[in-house]
Amino acid sequence: MPYKVLVIEDQFLIAAAAEQAIADLGYEVVGAAASRSHALDYVGKADIALIDLNLLDGASGLDIARDFARTGTSVVIVTANPTAVPSETDVAIGVLTKPVDDMSLSRTLKYLVSRIEGRAIRCPRELHLLSGAPTSED
């Protein structure tokens, strides 16, 4: 059974490209959300959530990440401005810098799956781990 991935991104073309790449990699895309209210419909339904830092409705990706992290979802913040994410953030595993190419996405998803499964593999260079990140034992 493939892992379930959610994309939270307010730019339609970016979200559509990410969804297609995720599906092509063999994961199940459980949905895409462009706002906090829509994203909350998916809490508890995804193994992995890729969350844009700033959404057009004013929502913070970190606030949304908190909702998902509480249910055990592995969260990665995606942003063109990675320094805007405090390194001590404890609601996401890491930050992926936009634009994200398919290979970076593939390596990041493989890493997240390894964490979920309790296997240790090297973190891909594209994923900047956060010092406050939840551990795989959490």
PDB file of C-alpha atoms in Angstrom:
ATOM      1  CA  MET A   1       0.000   0.000   0.000  1.00  0.00           C
ATOM      2  CA  PRO A   2       1.603   3.290  -1.047  1.00  0.00           C
ATOM      3  CA  TYR A   3       2.170   6.094   1.418  1.00  0.00           C
ATOM      4  CA  LYS A   4      -0.366   8.918   1.306  1.00  0.00           C
ATOM      5  CA  VAL A   5       0.902  12.410   0.502  1.00  0.00           C
ATOM      6  CA  LEU A   6      -0.932  15.721   0.818  1.00  0.00           C
ATOM      7  CA  VAL A   7       0.113  18.903  -0.989  1.00  0.00           C
ATOM      8  CA  ILE A   8      -0.812  22.224   0.626  1.00  0.00           C
ATOM      9  CA  GLU A   9       0.024  24.918  -1.916  1.00  0.00           C
ATOM     10  CA  ASP A  10      -1.932  27.957  -3.072  1.00  0.00           C
ATOM     11  CA  GLN A  11      -0.344  28.253  -6.517  1.00  0.00           C
ATOM     12  CA  PHE A  12      -2.379  25.956  -8.758  1.00  0.00           C
ATOM     13  CA  LEU A  13       0.368  25.115 -11.274  1.00  0.00           C
ATOM     14  CA  ILE A  14       2.898  24.323  -8.544  1.00  0.00           C
ATOM     15  CA  ALA A  15       0.367  22.125  -6.739  1.00  0.00           C
ATOM     16  CA  ALA A  16      -0.623  20.300  -9.941  1.00  0.00           C
ATOM     17  CA  ALA A  17       3.011  19.635 -10.890  1.00  0.00           C
ATOM     18  CA  ALA A  18       3.768  18.338  -7.392  1.00  0.00           C
ATOM     19  CA  GLU A  19       0.709  16.080  -7.409  1.00  0.00           C
ATOM     20  CA  GLN A  20       1.683  14.597 -10.776  1.00  0.00           C
ATOM     21  CA  ALA A  21       5.294  14.020  -9.708  1.00  0.00           C
ATOM     22  CA  ILE A  22       4.206  12.395  -6.442  1.00  0.00           C
ATOM     23  CA  ALA A  23       1.809  10.062  -8.269  1.00  0.00           C
ATOM     24  CA  ASP A  24       4.480   9.236 -10.865  1.00  0.00           C
ATOM     25  CA  LEU A  25       6.801   8.231  -8.000  1.00  0.00           C
ATOM     26  CA  GLY A  26       4.234   5.674  -6.832  1.00  0.00           C
ATOM     27  CA  TYR A  27       2.751   7.486  -3.850  1.00  0.00           C
ATOM     28  CA  GLU A  28      -0.945   8.080  -3.325  1.00  0.00           C
ATOM     29  CA  VAL A  29      -1.918  11.741  -3.505  1.00  0.00           C
ATOM     30  CA  VAL A  30      -4.726  12.131  -0.972  1.00  0.00           C
ATOM     31  CA  GLY A  31      -5.410  15.657  -2.116  1.00  0.00           C
ATOM     32  CA  ALA A  32      -4.282  19.211  -2.495  1.00  0.00           C
ATOM     33  CA  ALA A  33      -5.374  22.207  -0.483  1.00  0.00           C
ATOM     34  CA  ALA A  34      -4.881  25.898  -1.146  1.00  0.00           C
ATOM     35  CA  SER A  35      -6.102  27.273   2.192  1.00  0.00           C
ATOM     36  CA  ARG A  36      -6.018  26.411   5.868  1.00  0.00           C
ATOM     37  CA  SER A  37      -9.738  25.614   5.984  1.00  0.00           C
ATOM     38  CA  HIS A  38      -9.420  23.178   3.083  1.00  0.00           C
ATOM     39  CA  ALA A  39      -6.196  21.687   4.489  1.00  0.00           C
ATOM     40  CA  LEU A  40      -7.879  20.861   7.787  1.00  0.00           C
ATOM     41  CA  ASP A  41     -10.242  18.522   5.919  1.00  0.00           C
ATOM     42  CA  TYR A  42      -7.230  16.224   5.454  1.00  0.00           C
ATOM     43  CA  VAL A  43      -5.916  16.106   9.040  1.00  0.00           C
ATOM     44  CA  GLY A  44      -5.256  12.469   9.922  1.00  0.00           C
ATOM     45  CA  LYS A  45      -5.587  11.267   6.316  1.00  0.00           C
ATOM     46  CA  ALA A  46      -1.990  11.657   5.083  1.00  0.00           C
ATOM     47  CA  ASP A  47       1.284  10.039   6.063  1.00  0.00           C
ATOM     48  CA  ILE A  48       3.268  12.949   4.617  1.00  0.00           C
ATOM     49  CA  ALA A  49       2.291  16.592   4.111  1.00  0.00           C
ATOM     50  CA  LEU A  50       4.212  19.064   1.961  1.00  0.00           C
ATOM     51  CA  ILE A  51       3.112  22.485   3.193  1.00  0.00           C
ATOM     52  CA  ASP A  52       3.766  25.874   1.619  1.00  0.00           C
ATOM     53  CA  LEU A  53       4.997  28.368   4.222  1.00  0.00           C
ATOM     54  CA  ASN A  54       2.697  31.243   3.243  1.00  0.00           C
ATOM     55  CA  LEU A  55      -0.728  30.774   1.741  1.00  0.00           C
ATOM     56  CA  LEU A  56      -2.710  33.476  -0.049  1.00  0.00           C
ATOM     57  CA  ASP A  57      -5.479  33.350   2.564  1.00  0.00           C
ATOM     58  CA  GLY A  58      -2.922  34.585   5.102  1.00  0.00           C
ATOM     59  CA  ALA A  59      -2.482  31.224   6.772  1.00  0.00           C
ATOM     60  CA  SER A  60       0.947  30.216   8.000  1.00  0.00           C
ATOM     61  CA  GLY A  61       2.224  26.834   6.918  1.00  0.00           C
ATOM     62  CA  LEU A  62       3.715  26.435  10.390  1.00  0.00           C
ATOM     63  CA  ASP A  63       0.280  26.741  12.010  1.00  0.00           C
ATOM     64  CA  ILE A  64      -1.117  24.198   9.576  1.00  0.00           C
ATOM     65  CA  ALA A  65       1.900  21.947  10.166  1.00  0.00           C
ATOM     66  CA  ARG A  66       1.116  21.933  13.879  1.00  0.00           C
ATOM     67  CA  ASP A  67      -2.346  20.508  13.172  1.00  0.00           C
ATOM     68  CA  PHE A  68      -0.867  17.717  11.046  1.00  0.00           C
ATOM     69  CA  ALA A  69       2.089  16.940  13.316  1.00  0.00           C
ATOM     70  CA  ARG A  70      -0.316  16.278  16.207  1.00  0.00           C
ATOM     71  CA  THR A  71      -1.730  13.325  14.265  1.00  0.00           C
ATOM     72  CA  GLY A  72       1.683  11.869  13.418  1.00  0.00           C
ATOM     73  CA  THR A  73       1.899  13.158   9.853  1.00  0.00           C
ATOM     74  CA  SER A  74       5.465  13.742   8.656  1.00  0.00           C
ATOM     75  CA  VAL A  75       5.583  17.404   7.623  1.00  0.00           C
ATOM     76  CA  VAL A  76       7.963  19.284   5.344  1.00  0.00           C
ATOM     77  CA  ILE A  77       7.661  23.033   4.844  1.00  0.00           C
ATOM     78  CA  VAL A  78       8.161  24.152   1.238  1.00  0.00           C
ATOM     79  CA  THR A  79       9.206  27.754   0.595  1.00  0.00           C
ATOM     80  CA  ALA A  80      11.310  29.995  -1.613  1.00  0.00           C
ATOM     81  CA  ASN A  81      12.585  31.670   1.567  1.00  0.00           C
ATOM     82  CA  PRO A  82      13.904  28.904   3.855  1.00  0.00           C
ATOM     83  CA  THR A  83      15.449  31.372   6.310  1.00  0.00           C
ATOM     84  CA  ALA A  84      11.894  32.446   7.219  1.00  0.00           C
ATOM     85  CA  VAL A  85      11.420  29.119   9.024  1.00  0.00           C
ATOM     86  CA  PRO A  86      12.925  29.221  12.530  1.00  0.00           C
ATOM     87  CA  SER A  87      15.435  26.369  12.899  1.00  0.00           C
ATOM     88  CA  GLU A  88      13.975  25.396  16.287  1.00  0.00           C
ATOM     89  CA  THR A  89      10.553  24.739  14.742  1.00  0.00           C
ATOM     90  CA  ASP A  90       9.184  21.513  16.192  1.00  0.00           C
ATOM     91  CA  VAL A  91       6.197  20.894  13.916  1.00  0.00           C
ATOM     92  CA  ALA A  92       8.086  19.951  10.755  1.00  0.00           C
ATOM     93  CA  ILE A  93      10.976  17.673   9.930  1.00  0.00           C
ATOM     94  CA  GLY A  94      12.605  20.091   7.545  1.00  0.00           C
ATOM     95  CA  VAL A  95      12.418  22.707   4.838  1.00  0.00           C
ATOM     96  CA  LEU A  96      12.529  22.144   1.096  1.00  0.00           C
ATOM     97  CA  THR A  97      13.457  25.179  -0.998  1.00  0.00           C
ATOM     98  CA  LYS A  98      11.353  26.137  -4.024  1.00  0.00           C
ATOM     99  CA  PRO A  99      11.539  25.521  -6.857  1.00  0.00           C
ATOM    100  CA  VAL A 100      11.527  21.774  -6.174  1.00  0.00           C
ATOM    101  CA  ASP A 101      12.549  19.478  -9.015  1.00  0.00           C
ATOM    102  CA  ASP A 102      11.315  15.897  -9.341  1.00  0.00           C
ATOM    103  CA  MET A 103      14.608  14.337  -8.174  1.00  0.00           C
ATOM    104  CA  SER A 104      14.664  16.482  -5.024  1.00  0.00           C
ATOM    105  CA  LEU A 105      11.062  15.552  -4.356  1.00  0.00           C
ATOM    106  CA  SER A 106      11.834  11.864  -4.877  1.00  0.00           C
ATOM    107  CA  ARG A 107      14.819  11.908  -2.497  1.00  0.00           C
ATOM    108  CA  THR A 108      12.853  13.831   0.119  1.00  0.00           C
ATOM    109  CA  LEU A 109       9.893  11.446  -0.001  1.00  0.00           C
ATOM    110  CA  LYS A 110      12.204   8.411   0.234  1.00  0.00           C
ATOM    111  CA  TYR A 111      13.849   9.964   3.280  1.00  0.00           C
ATOM    112  CA  LEU A 112      10.490  10.641   4.931  1.00  0.00           C
ATOM    113  CA  VAL A 113       9.337   7.085   4.274  1.00  0.00           C
ATOM    114  CA  SER A 114      12.553   5.756   5.827  1.00  0.00           C
ATOM    115  CA  ARG A 115      11.831   7.828   8.957  1.00  0.00           C
ATOM    116  CA  ILE A 116       8.255   6.544   9.104  1.00  0.00           C
ATOM    117  CA  GLU A 117       9.509   2.967   8.788  1.00  0.00           C
ATOM    118  CA  GLY A 118      12.270   3.480  11.363  1.00  0.00           C
ATOM    119  CA  ARG A 119      15.084   2.938   8.870  1.00  0.00           C
ATOM    120  CA  ALA A 120      18.085   5.220   8.821  1.00  0.00           C
ATOM    121  CA  ILE A 121      19.100   6.663   5.482  1.00  0.00           C
ATOM    122  CA  ARG A 122      21.035   9.823   4.783  1.00  0.00           C
ATOM    123  CA  CYS A 123      19.019  13.013   4.601  1.00  0.00           C
ATOM    124  CA  PRO A 124      19.050  14.421   1.067  1.00  0.00           C
ATOM    125  CA  ARG A 125      21.023  17.646   0.702  1.00  0.00           C
ATOM    126  CA  GLU A 126      17.921  19.473  -0.550  1.00  0.00           C
ATOM    127  CA  LEU A 127      16.066  18.918   2.714  1.00  0.00           C
ATOM    128  CA  HIS A 128      17.246  21.215   5.487  1.00  0.00           C
ATOM    129  CA  LEU A 129      16.478  19.477   8.771  1.00  0.00           C
ATOM    130  CA  LEU A 130      15.152  21.618  11.599  1.00  0.00           C
ATOM    131  CA  SER A 131      16.833  21.376  14.999  1.00  0.00           C
ATOM    132  CA  GLY A 132      13.466  21.103  16.739  1.00  0.00           C
ATOM    133  CA  ALA A 133      12.192  18.447  14.321  1.00  0.00           C
ATOM    134  CA  PRO A 134      10.231  15.569  15.776  1.00  0.00           C
ATOM    135  CA  THR A 135      12.302  12.410  15.945  1.00  0.00           C
ATOM    136  CA  SER A 136      11.261   9.217  14.212  1.00  0.00           C
ATOM    137  CA  GLU A 137      10.565   7.769  17.680  1.00  0.00           C
ATOM    138  CA  ASP A 138       8.001  10.493  18.502  1.00  0.00           C
TER     139      ASP A 138
END
